[in-house]
Coordinates of C-alpha atoms in Angstrom, one line a residue:
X1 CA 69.3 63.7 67.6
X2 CA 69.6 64.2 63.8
X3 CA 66.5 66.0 62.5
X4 CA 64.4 63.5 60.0
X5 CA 63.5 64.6 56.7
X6 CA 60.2 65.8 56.9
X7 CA 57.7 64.6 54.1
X8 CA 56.3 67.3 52.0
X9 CA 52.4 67.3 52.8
X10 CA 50.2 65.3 50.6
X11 CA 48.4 67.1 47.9
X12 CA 44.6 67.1 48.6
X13 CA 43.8 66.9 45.7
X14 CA 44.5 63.7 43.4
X15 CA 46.4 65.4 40.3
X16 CA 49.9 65.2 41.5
X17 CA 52.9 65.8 38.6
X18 CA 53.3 62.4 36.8
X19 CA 56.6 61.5 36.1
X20 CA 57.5 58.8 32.9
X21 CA 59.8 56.6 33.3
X22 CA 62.0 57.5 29.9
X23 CA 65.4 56.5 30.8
X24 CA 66.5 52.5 31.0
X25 CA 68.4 53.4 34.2
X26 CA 64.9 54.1 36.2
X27 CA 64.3 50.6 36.2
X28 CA 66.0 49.8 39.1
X29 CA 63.9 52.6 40.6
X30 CA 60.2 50.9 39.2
X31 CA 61.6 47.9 40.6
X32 CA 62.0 49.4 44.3
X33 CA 58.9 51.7 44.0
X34 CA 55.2 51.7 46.4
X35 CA 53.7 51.2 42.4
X36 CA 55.6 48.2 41.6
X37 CA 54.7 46.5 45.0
X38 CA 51.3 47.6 45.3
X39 CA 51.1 46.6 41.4
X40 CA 52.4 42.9 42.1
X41 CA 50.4 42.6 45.4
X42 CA 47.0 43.4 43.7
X43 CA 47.7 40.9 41.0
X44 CA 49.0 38.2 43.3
X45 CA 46.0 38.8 45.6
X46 CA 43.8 38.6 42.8
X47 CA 45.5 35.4 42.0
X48 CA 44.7 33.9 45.5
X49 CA 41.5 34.6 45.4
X50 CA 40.1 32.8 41.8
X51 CA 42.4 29.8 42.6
X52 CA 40.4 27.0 42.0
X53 CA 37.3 28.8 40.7
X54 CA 35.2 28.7 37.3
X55 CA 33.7 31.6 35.7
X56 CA 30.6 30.5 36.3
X57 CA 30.5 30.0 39.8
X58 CA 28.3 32.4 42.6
X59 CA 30.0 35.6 43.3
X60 CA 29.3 39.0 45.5
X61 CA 28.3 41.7 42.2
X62 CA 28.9 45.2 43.9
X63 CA 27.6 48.4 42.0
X64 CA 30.5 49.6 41.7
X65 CA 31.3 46.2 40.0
X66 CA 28.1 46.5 37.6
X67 CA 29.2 50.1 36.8
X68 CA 32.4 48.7 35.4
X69 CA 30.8 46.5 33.5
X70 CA 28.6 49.4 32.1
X71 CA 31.6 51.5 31.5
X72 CA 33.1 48.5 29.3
X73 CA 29.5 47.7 27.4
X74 CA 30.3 51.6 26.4
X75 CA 33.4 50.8 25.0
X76 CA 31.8 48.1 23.4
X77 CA 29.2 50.1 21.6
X78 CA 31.9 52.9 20.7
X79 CA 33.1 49.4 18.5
X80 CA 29.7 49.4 16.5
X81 CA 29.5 52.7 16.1
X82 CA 32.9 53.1 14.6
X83 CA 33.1 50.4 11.7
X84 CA 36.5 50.4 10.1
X85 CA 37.4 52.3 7.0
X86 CA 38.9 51.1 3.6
X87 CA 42.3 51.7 3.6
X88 CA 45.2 49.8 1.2
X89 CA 47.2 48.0 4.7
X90 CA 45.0 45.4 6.3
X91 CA 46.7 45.8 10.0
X92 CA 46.0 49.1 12.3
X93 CA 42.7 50.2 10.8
X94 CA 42.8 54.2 10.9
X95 CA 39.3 54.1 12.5
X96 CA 40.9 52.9 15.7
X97 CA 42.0 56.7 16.0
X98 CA 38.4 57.9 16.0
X99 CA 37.1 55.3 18.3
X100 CA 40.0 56.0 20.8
X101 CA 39.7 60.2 20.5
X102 CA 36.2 59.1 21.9
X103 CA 37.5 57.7 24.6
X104 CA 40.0 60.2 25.2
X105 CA 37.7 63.0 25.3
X106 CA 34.7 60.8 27.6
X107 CA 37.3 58.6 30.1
X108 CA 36.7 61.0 33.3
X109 CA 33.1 61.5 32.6
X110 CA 33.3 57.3 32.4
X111 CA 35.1 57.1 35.5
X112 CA 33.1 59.9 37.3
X113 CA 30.1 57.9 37.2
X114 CA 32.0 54.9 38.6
X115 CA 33.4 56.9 41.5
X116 CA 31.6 58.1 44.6
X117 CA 31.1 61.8 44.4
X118 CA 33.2 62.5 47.7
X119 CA 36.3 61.5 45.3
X120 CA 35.5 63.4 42.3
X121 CA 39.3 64.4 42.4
X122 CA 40.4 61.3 41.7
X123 CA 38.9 61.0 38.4
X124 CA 41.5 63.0 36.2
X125 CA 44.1 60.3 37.6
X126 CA 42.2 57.5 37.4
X127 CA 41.4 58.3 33.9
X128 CA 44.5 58.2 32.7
X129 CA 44.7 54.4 33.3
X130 CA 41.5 54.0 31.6
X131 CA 43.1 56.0 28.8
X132 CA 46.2 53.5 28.3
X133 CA 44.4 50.6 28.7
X134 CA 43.2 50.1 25.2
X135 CA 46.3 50.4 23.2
X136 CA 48.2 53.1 21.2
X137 CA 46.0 55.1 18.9
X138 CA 49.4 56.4 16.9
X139 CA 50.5 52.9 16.3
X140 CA 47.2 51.0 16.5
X141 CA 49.0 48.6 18.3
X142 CA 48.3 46.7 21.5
X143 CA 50.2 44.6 24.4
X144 CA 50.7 43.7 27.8
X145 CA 51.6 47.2 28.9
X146 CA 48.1 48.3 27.8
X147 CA 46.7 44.5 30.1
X148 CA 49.1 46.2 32.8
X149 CA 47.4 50.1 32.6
X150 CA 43.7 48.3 33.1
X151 CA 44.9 46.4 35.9
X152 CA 46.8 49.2 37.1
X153 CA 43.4 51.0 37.0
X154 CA 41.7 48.7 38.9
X155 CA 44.3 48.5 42.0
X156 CA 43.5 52.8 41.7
X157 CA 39.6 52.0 42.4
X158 CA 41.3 49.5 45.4
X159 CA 43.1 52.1 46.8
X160 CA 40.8 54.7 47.2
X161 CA 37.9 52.5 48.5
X162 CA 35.7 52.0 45.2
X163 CA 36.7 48.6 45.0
X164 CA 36.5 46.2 48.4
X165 CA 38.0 42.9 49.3
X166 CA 34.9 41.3 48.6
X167 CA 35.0 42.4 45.2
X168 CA 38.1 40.0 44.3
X169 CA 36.4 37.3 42.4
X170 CA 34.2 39.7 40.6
X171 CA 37.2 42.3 39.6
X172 CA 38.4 39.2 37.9
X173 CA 35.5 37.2 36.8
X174 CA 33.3 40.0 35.7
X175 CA 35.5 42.8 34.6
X176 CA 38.6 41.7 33.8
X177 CA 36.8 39.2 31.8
X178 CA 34.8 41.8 30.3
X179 CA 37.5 44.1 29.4
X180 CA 39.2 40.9 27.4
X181 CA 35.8 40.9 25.3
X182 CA 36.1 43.9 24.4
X183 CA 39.6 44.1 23.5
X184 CA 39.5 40.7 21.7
X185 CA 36.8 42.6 19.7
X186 CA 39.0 45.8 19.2
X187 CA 42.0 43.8 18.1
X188 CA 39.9 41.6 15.6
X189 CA 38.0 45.5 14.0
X190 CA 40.8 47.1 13.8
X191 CA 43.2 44.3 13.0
X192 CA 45.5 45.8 15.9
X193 CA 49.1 44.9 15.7
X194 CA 50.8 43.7 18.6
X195 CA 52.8 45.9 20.7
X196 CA 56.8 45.0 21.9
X197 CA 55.7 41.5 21.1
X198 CA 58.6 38.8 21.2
X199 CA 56.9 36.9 18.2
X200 CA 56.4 33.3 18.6
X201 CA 59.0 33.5 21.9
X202 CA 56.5 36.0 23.8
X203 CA 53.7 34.0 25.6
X204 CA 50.8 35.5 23.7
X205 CA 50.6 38.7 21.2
X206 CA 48.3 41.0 23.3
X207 CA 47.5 39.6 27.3
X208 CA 49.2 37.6 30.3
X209 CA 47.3 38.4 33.2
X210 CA 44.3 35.8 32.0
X211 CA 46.9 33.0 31.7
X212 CA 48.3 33.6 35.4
X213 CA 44.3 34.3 36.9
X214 CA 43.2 31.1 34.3
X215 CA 46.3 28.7 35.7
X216 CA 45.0 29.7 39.7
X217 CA 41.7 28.8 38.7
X218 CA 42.9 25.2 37.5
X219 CA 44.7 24.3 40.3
X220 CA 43.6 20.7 41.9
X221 CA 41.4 20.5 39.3
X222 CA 40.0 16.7 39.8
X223 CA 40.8 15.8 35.9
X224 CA 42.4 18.9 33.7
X225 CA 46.2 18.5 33.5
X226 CA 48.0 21.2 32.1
X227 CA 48.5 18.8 29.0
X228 CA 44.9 19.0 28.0
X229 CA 44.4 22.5 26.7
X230 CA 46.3 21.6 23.5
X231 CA 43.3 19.3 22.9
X232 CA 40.3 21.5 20.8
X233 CA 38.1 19.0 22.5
X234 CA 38.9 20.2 26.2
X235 CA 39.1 23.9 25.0
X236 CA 35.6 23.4 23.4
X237 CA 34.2 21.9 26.5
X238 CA 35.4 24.0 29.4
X239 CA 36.4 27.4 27.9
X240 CA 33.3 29.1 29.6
X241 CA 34.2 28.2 33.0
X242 CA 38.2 29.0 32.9
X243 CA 39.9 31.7 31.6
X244 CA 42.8 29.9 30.1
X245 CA 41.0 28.1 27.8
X246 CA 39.5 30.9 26.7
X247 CA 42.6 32.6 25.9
X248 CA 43.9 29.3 23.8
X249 CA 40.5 29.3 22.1
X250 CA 41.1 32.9 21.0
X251 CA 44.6 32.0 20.1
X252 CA 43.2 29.4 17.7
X253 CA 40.8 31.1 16.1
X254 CA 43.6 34.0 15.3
X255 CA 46.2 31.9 14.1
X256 CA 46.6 29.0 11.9
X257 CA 49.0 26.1 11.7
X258 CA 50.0 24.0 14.0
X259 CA 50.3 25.0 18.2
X260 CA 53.3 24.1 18.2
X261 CA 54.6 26.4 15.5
X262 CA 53.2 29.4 16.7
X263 CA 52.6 29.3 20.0
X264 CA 55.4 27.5 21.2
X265 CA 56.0 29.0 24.7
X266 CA 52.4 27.7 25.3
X267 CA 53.2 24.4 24.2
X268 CA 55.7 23.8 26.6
X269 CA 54.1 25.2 29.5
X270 CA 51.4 22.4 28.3
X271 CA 54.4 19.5 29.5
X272 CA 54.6 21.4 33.2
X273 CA 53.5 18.6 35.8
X274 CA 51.1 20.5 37.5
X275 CA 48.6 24.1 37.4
X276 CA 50.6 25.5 40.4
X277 CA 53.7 25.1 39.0
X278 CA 52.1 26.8 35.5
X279 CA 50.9 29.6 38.2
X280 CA 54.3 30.1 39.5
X281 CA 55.9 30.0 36.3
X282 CA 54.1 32.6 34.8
X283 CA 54.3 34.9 37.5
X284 CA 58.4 34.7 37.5
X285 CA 58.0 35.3 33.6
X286 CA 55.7 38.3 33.7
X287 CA 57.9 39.7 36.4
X288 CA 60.7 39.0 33.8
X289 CA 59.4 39.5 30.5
X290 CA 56.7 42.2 31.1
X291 CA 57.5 44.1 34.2
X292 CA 61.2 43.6 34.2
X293 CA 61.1 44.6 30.2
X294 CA 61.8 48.4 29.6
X295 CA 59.6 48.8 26.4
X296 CA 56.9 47.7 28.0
X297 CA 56.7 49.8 31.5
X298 CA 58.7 52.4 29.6
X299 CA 55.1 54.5 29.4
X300 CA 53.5 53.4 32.9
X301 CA 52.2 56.8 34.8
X302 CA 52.7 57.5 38.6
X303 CA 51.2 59.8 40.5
X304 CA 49.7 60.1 43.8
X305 CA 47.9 56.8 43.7
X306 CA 50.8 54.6 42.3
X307 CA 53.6 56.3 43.6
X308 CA 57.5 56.0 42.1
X309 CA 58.9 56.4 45.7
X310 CA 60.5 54.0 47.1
X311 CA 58.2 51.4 49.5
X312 CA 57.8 52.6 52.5
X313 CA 56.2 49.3 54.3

């Protein structure tokens, strides 16, 4: 019979050679590859598993979980400790730089402790998620690629056993939630700009993720309608238990005018029927507009872990 290719043998060792994706013609590629469906699995697993769920509610902590939380109240700090600087523009405060060199210089010792030492070697890659997460320390800016590096970091710790199944709600609930903290406080220091945003056509300046996890958490929800969270009142009451209201109260207290004016993609989800259809929506659109969308995955790292081969399964 005809001889089958023979797969090189896997590196033992974590650090494999990370390719970019530079050109626009590797999309089709990042569309086919194990990254992009073990990317869009994790999220959409992650989804399943808050629908219909508050904030608030009893979950399985893990202490793996608690030392991500730790990681990010380190972060946090970093933020106080680095105040920004007088400088003549008022957006992309230079001291962003010095906060972020921080976290360049400290991200494997951070995600070292996280880690079990029998995957030490892991570390360097998993890092460099960590390191994108944050935003861009040349351009001070900030964007759903940078939403997509943290959650890409997070499927890493899946992959290699740090984080379990029974870590789902708590991955979303405790540190995904955490991590929005502390980059809602980063973009408000260091007046970050948004990156590739679409202005008032993009869904929000700086996250998605929390308005796809938020809308599963709403489903069947005995008495809040999509139409309610244009009302202060309802955003006021219930943004500590769901995600998506927390995102429109951020929204509010960033912008001025009316909702309508500028966020208008918002607005009209606000006239969809139902949370499920919202869910669905969204997820089509970040497919579309974020993951589809060459500036924004046009810096996403592979390597052994999220791999730019084609899937296999």
């Amino acid at each position: 019979g005809a001889s089958e290719e023979v797969a090189p043998p896997v590196q033992p060792c974590f650090m494999v050679p990370r390719k970019e994706i530079n050109v626009v013609s590797d999309m089709a590629k990042w569309k086919r590859s194990q990254a992009y469906a073990d990317y869009m699995g994790f999220i959409l697993t992650l989804n399943e598993g808050v629908r219909g769920k508050k904030l608030t509610c009893e979950y399985k902590v893990s202490e793996p979980i608690e030392k991500l939380v730790a990681l990010l109240n380190t972060l946090d700090r970093w933020i106080d400790e680095t105040p920004p600087v007088d400088q003549p523009s008022r957006f992309g405060n230079k001291a962003f730089r010095t906060w972020y060199a921080k976290l360049d210089q400290e991200a494997e010792k951070l995600v070292s402790a996280v880690i079990p030492r029998h995957l030490a070697d892991a570390a360097p890659e998993v890092a460099v998620y960590l390191k994108e997460s944050v935003g861009n320390s040349t351009r001070i800016d900030y964007g759903t690629g940078h939403e997509a590096a943290f959650a890409a970091f997070l499927c890493c710790l899946c992959k290699i056993g740090v984080l379990r199944v029974d870590d789902q709600m708590a991955i979303v609930f405790k540190v995904f939630n955490r991590y929005l903290e502390v980059m809602r406080k980063l973009q408000k220091t260091y007046r970050m700009e948004p990156a590739g945003s679409q202005g008032v056509w993009g869904l929000d300046d700086f996250q998605f993720l929390p308005f796809i996890w938020g809308s599963s958490q709403l489903i069947d929800h005995p008495s809040l309608e999509p139409r309610h969270f244009v009302d202060e009142k309802v955003v006021n009451e219930n943004h500590k238990d769901f995600m998506f209201l927390e995102c429109i109260l951020f929204i509010t207290e960033m912008k001025t005018g009316p909702f309508a004016e500028h966020s208008n993609q918002l607005w009209n989800i606000s006239a969809v029927p139902s949370w499920s259809k919202v869910n669905q929506g969204l997820i089509r659109m970040y497919k579309a507009e974020c993951l589809e969308k060459f500036p924004v995955i046009q810096h996403f790292k592979f390597g052994s872990l999220l791999p730019i081969q084609p899937v296999t399964s």
